[in-house]
Structures are given as structure tokens and as C-alpha cells.
mmCIF file of C-alpha atoms in Angstrom:
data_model
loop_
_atom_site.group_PDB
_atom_site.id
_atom_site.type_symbol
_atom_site.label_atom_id
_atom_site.label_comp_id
_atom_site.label_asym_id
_atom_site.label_seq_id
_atom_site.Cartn_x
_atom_site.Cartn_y
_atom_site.Cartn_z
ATOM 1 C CA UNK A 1 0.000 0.000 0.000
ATOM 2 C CA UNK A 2 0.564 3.570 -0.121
ATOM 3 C CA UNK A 3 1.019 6.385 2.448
ATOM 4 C CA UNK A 4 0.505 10.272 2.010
ATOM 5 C CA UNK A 5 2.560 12.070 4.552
ATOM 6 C CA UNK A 6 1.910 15.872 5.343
ATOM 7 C CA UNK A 7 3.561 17.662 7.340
ATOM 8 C CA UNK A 8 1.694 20.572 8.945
ATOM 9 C CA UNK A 9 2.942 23.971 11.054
ATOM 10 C CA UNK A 10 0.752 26.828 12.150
ATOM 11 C CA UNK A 11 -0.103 29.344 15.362
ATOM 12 C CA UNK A 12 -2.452 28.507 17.750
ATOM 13 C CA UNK A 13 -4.252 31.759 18.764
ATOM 14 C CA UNK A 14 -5.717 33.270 21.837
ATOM 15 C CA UNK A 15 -9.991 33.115 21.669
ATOM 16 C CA UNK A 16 -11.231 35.728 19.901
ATOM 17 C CA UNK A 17 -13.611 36.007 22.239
ATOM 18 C CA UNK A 18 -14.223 35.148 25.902
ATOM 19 C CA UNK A 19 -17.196 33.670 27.578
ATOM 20 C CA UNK A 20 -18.988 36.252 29.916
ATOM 21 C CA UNK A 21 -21.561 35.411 33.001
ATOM 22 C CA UNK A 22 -23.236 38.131 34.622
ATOM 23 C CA UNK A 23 -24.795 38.155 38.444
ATOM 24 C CA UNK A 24 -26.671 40.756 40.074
ATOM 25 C CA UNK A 25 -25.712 40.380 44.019
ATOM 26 C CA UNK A 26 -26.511 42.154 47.034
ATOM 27 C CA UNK A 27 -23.953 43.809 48.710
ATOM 28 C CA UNK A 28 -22.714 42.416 52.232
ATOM 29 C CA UNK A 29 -24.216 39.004 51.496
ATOM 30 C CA UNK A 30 -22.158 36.273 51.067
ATOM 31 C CA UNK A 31 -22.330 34.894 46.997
ATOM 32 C CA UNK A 32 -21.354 31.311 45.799
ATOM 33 C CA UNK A 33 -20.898 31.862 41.591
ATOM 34 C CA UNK A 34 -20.674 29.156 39.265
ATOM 35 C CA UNK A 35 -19.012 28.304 36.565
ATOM 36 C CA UNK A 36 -19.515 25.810 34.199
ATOM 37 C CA UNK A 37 -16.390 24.144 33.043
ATOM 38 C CA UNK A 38 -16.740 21.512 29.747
ATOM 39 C CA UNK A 39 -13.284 19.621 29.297
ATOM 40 C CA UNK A 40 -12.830 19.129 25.748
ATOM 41 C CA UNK A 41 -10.767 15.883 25.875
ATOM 42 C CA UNK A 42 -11.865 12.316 26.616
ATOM 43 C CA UNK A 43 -8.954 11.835 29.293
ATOM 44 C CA UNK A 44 -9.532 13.698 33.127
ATOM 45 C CA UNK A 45 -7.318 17.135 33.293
ATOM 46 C CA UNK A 46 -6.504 19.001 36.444
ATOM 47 C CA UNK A 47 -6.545 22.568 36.049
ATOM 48 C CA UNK A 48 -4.840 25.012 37.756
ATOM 49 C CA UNK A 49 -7.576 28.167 38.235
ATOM 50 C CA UNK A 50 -6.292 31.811 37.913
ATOM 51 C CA UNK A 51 -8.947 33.829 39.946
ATOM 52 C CA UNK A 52 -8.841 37.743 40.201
ATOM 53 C CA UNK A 53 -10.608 40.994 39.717
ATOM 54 C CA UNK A 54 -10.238 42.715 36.464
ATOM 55 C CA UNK A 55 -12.319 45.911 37.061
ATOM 56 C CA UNK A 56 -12.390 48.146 39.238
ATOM 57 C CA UNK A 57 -8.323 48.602 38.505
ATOM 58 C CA UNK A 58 -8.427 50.740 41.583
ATOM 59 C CA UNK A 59 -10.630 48.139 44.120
ATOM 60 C CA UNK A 60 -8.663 47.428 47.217
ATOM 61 C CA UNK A 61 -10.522 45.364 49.611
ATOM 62 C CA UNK A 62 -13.935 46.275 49.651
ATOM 63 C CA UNK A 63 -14.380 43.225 47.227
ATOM 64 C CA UNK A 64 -13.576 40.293 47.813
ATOM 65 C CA UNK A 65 -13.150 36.922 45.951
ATOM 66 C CA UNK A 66 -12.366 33.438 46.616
ATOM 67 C CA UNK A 67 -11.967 29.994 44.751
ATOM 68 C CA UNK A 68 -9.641 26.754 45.004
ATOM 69 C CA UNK A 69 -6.455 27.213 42.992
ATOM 70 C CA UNK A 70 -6.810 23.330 41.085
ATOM 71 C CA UNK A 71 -9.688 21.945 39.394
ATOM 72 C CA UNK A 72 -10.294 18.508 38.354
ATOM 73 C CA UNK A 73 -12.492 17.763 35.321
ATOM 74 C CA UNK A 74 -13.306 14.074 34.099
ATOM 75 C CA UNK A 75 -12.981 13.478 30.647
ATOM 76 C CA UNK A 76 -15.835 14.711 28.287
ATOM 77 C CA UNK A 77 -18.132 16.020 31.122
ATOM 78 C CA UNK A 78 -19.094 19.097 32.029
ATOM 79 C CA UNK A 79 -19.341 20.470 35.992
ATOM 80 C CA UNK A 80 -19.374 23.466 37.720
ATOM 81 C CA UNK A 81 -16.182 24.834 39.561
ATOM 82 C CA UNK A 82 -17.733 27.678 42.386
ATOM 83 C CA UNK A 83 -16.221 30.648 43.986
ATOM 84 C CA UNK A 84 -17.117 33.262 46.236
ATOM 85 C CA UNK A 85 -17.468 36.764 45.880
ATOM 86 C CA UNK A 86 -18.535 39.261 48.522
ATOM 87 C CA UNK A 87 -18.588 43.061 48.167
ATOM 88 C CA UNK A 88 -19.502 45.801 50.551
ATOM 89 C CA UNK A 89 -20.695 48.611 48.726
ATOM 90 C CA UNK A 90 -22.560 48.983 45.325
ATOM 91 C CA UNK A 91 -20.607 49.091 42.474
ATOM 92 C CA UNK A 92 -19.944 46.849 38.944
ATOM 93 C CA UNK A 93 -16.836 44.811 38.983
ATOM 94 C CA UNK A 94 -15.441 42.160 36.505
ATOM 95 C CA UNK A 95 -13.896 38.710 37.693
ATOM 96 C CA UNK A 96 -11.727 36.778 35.232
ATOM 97 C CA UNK A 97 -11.556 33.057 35.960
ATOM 98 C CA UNK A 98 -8.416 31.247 33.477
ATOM 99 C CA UNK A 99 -8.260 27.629 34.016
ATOM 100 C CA UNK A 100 -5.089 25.963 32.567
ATOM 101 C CA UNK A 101 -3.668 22.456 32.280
ATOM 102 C CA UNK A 102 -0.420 22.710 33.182
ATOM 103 C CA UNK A 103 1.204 19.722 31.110
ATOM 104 C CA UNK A 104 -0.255 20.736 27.915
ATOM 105 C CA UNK A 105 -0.337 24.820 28.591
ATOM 106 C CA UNK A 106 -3.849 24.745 26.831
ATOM 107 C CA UNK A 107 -6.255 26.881 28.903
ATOM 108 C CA UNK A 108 -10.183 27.755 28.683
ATOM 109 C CA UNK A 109 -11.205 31.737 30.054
ATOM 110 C CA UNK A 110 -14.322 32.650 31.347
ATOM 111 C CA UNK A 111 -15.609 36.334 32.859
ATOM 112 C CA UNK A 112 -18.151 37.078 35.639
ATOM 113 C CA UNK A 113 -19.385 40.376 35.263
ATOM 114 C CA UNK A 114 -20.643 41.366 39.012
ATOM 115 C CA UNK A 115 -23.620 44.262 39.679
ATOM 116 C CA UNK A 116 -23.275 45.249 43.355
ATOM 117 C CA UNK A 117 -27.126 45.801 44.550
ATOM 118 C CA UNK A 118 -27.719 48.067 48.084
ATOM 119 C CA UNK A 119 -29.024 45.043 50.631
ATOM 120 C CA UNK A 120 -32.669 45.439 51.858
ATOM 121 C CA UNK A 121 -31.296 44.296 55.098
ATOM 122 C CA UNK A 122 -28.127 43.184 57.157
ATOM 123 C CA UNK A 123 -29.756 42.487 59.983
ATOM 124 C CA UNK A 124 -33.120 42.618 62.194
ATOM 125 C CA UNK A 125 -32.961 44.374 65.558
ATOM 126 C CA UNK A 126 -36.120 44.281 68.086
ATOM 127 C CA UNK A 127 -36.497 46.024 70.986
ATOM 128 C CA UNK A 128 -39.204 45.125 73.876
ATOM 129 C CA UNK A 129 -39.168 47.475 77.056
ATOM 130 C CA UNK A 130 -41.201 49.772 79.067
ATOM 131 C CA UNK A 131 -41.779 53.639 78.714
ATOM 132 C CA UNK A 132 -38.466 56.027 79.601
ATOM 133 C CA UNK A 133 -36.594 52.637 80.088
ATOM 134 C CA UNK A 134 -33.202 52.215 78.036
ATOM 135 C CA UNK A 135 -32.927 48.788 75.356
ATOM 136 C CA UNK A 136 -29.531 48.869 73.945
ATOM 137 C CA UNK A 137 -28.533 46.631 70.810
ATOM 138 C CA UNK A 138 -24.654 46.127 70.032
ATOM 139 C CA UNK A 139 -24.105 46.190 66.227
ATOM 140 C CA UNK A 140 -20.256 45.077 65.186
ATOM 141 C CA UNK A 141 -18.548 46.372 61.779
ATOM 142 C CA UNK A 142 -15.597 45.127 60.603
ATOM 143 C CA UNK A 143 -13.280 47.413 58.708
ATOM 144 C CA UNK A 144 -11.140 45.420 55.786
ATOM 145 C CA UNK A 145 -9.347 48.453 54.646
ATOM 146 C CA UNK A 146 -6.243 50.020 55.238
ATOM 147 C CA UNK A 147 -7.264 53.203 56.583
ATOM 148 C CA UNK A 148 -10.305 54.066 59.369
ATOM 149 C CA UNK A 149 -13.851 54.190 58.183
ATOM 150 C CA UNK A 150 -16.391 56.637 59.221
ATOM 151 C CA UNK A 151 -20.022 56.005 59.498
ATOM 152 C CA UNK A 152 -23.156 58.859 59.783
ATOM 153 C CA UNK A 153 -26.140 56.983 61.742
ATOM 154 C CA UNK A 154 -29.557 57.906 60.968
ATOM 155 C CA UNK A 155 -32.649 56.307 62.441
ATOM 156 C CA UNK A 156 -36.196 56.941 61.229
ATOM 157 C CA UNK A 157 -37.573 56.872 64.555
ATOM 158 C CA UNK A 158 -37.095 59.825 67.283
ATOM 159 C CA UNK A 159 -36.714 56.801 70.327
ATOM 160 C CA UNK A 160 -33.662 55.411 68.427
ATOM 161 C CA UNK A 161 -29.973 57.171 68.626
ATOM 162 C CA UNK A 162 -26.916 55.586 68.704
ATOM 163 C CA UNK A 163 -23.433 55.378 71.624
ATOM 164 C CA UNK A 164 -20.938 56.921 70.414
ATOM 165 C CA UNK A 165 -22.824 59.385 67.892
ATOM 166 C CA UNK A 166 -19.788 59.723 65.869
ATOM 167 C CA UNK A 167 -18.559 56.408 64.815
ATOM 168 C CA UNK A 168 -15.140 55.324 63.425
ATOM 169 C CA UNK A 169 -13.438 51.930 62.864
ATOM 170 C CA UNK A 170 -9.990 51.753 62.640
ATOM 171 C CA UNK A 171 -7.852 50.404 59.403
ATOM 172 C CA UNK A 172 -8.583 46.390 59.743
ATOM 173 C CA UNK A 173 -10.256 46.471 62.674
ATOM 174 C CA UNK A 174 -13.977 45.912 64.423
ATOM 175 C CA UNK A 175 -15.368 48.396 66.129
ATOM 176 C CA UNK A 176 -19.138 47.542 68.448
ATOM 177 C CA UNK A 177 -21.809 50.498 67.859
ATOM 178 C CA UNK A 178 -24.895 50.400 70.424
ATOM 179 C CA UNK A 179 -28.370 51.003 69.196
ATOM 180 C CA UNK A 180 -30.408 52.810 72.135
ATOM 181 C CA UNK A 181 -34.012 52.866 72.183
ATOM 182 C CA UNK A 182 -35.716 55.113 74.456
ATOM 183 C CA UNK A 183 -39.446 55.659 74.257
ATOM 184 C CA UNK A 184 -41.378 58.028 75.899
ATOM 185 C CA UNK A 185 -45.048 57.154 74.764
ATOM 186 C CA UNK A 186 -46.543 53.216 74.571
ATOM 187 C CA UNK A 187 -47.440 51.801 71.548
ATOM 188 C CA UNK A 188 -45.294 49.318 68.812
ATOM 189 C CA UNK A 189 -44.448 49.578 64.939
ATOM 190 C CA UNK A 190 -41.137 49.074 62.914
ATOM 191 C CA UNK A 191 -38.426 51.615 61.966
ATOM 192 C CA UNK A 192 -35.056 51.465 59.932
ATOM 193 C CA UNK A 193 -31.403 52.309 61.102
ATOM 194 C CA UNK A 194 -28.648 52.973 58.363
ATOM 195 C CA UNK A 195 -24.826 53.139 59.085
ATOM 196 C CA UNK A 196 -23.756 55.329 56.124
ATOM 197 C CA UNK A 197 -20.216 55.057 54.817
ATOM 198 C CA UNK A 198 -18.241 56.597 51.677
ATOM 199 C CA UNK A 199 -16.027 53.767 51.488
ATOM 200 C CA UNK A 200 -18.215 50.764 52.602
ATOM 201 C CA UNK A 201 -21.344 51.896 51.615
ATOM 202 C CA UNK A 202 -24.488 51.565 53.980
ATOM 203 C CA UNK A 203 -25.836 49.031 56.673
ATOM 204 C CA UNK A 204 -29.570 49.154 56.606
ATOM 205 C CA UNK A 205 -31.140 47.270 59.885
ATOM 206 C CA UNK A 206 -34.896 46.798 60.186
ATOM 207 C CA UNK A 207 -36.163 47.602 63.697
ATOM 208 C CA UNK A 208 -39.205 46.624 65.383
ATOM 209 C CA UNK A 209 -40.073 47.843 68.560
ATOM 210 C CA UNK A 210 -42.666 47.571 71.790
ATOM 211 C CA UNK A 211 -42.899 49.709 74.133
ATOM 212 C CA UNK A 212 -45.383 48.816 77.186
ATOM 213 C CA UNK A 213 -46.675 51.246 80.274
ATOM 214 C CA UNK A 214 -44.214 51.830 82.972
ATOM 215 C CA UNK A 215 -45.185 50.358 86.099
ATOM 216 C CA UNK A 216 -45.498 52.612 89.091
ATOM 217 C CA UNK A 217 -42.084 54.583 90.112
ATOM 218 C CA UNK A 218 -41.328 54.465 93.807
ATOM 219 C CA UNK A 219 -42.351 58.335 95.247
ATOM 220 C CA UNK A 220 -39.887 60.761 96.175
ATOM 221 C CA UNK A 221 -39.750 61.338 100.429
ATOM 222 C CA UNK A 222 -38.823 65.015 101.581
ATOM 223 C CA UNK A 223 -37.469 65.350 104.996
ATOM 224 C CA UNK A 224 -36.222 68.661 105.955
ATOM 225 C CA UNK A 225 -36.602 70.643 109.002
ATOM 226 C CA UNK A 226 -39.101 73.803 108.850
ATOM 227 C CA UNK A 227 -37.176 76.709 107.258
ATOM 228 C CA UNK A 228 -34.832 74.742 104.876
ATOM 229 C CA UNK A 229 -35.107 72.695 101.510
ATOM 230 C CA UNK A 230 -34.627 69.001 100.395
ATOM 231 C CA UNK A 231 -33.596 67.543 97.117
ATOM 232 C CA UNK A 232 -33.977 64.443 95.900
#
């Protein structure tokens, strides 16, 4: 028989174009992505995953993302490899995911492009006490960035304020706020409390509150002899 031999040369090329996800998330809520992964050979391949933010070039740590650095795929199947992303204020960002088998170089790239949504709520805070008695709630922040943080605290209820008024958390640090919640007048309903924050954007808390009659206060006694004054 007979045998036609060719020998061939060329370039392999980068894609011409990546595969983009996109996710809407709320901020300060923890967010599992995932990615499906297809290996295009018949044989398993363990790839080494390249995780990091692309956009915003200037992010420092108020985004955050996580994944395992190897991957293994079984030949001709598709699965999902899963990461986790976690921002604190609202914003777009763009994750680039490059998974690569290191014997053969060959590598498959795939984009997450993130939308950073304000939270409804971080948290729910109730408060059950009698009139001109003090509740207190403590409310912890952590700070991930390298300088302080400072928050403005607004409440949409006139019973609520806040110890200190002026709050700061230091560069990588936690700092405890307390939530007060004074009422003057019975009755019950729900309110909102927002930390507000340049850099880490806001914390909305839902409130709901109950405040019963005050029982009877014990009476002040004056003793004083005639021609002088007592206090109390």
C-alpha cells in the first residue's frame, strides 16, 4: 500500500472572544458563583484556576473573591467549579476566571461580570421594654481596609440614637456600635437604622419595637426641718 505524509505547522491563537456570566448580588451578602467548566478531551485534566478581579483597577478590599487554585475535570463532562465573591458597597466589577492544564499549557477563560445591589437588610434588631426605660442593641462592623472608616447613623424613629454618635473603625479592625431605644409614649411599629459610609457603603437594619406602660415609680420622700429645703 501507499502512504501520504503531510507535514503541517501553524499558530495557535488566543480566543477571539471570551465567555462572559453576569450576576446581580446584594452587597454584604455572602455569593457562591458558578461556573460551568466543559473539558474538551476524553482523558480527566486538572486545572490550575487563575482567579482575580479585572475591574475596578483601583478596588482594594472592599471586594472580595475566593476559589480553590486546582480543578479537576473528568474526561468529556461538564461540571461546575464555584467561587465566592462578597462586596460591601454597590458598584460593577469584573472577575476573570483562566483555568489551565499545566502539562499541555492549553487553557479555557471565562468572565463574571458582578452588579453590586444596596441590601434590603443586614440584619433585624427588636427592641421590647417599658416607657423612659433604656434597650440597647450592640451592632459590630468590621473594617477590611487600610485606613479608618467613618459612618453617619440615621434612624427613622425619634426613640432610636446611637453610643458613640460619631462612629469610626480603625484600618482592619472591628469596632461595636450600640443602638439605644428610648421611648417616651406606649405603643409598637417598625423603623429602619442605616450606618452610612463613603467607602463601605451603607448598613440598613430593620427595627421593630414595643414599648409597654411603665409600672409605678417608687415616690420621692422630703425630709427637711421647717425653714430649709430638700432635694432628691
Amino acid at each position: 500500500g501507499k502512504a501520504i505524509v503531510f507535514k503541517l505547522s501553524g499558530t495557535a491563537l488566543p480566543p477571539s472572544k471570551v465567555r462572559r456570566l453576569s450576576a446581580q448580588v446584594q452587597c454584604k451578602t455572602p455569593h457562591v458563583q458558578g461556573v460551568e467548566v466543559s473539558n474538551w478531551l476524553q482523558e480527566s485534566q486538572r486545572f490550575s484556576v487563575d482567579l482575580k478581579l479585572v475591574e475596578p483597577a483601583d478596588a482594594r478590599d472592599e471586594i472580595k473573591l475566593h476559589g480553590v487554585e486546582t480543578f479537576d475535570l473528568p474526561g468529556g463532562l461538564t461540571r461546575e467549579y464555584k467561587f465566592n465573591a462578597y462586596a460591601y458597597r454597590e458598584g460593577r466589577a469584573l472577575a476573570r476566571l483562566v483555568f489551565t492544564n499545566p502539562k499541555t499549557e492549553e487553557y479555557l477563560t471565562v468572565e463574571v461580570e458582578f452588579k453590586f445591589v444596596a441590601p434590603e437588610t443586614v440584619g433585624q434588631i427588636e427592641f421590647n421594654t417599658t416607657c423612659r426605660q433604656v434597650a440597647t442593641h450592640p451592632v459590630a462592623i468590621f473594617n477590611p481596609l487600610p485606613s479608618p472608616v467613618v459612618f453617619k447613623c440615621e434612624a427613622s424613629s425619634p426613640d432610636v440614637r446611637f453610643s458613640p454618635q460619631n462612629f469610626a473603625v480603625p484600618p482592619r479592625s472591628e469596632a461595636t456600635l450600640d443602638i439605644v431605644y428610648q421611648p417616651i409614649l406606649v405603643g409598637s411599629g417598625t423603623a429602619t437604622v442605616k450606618l452610612k459610609s463613603a467607602e463601605l457603603g451603607d448598613y440598613p437594619y430593620s427595627v421593630t419595637y414595643e414599648a409597654k406602660p411603665a409600672g409605678l415609680e417608687k415616690a420621692p420622700i422630703f425630709k427637711a426641718p421647717l425653714g430649709s429645703t430638700d432635694t432628691v
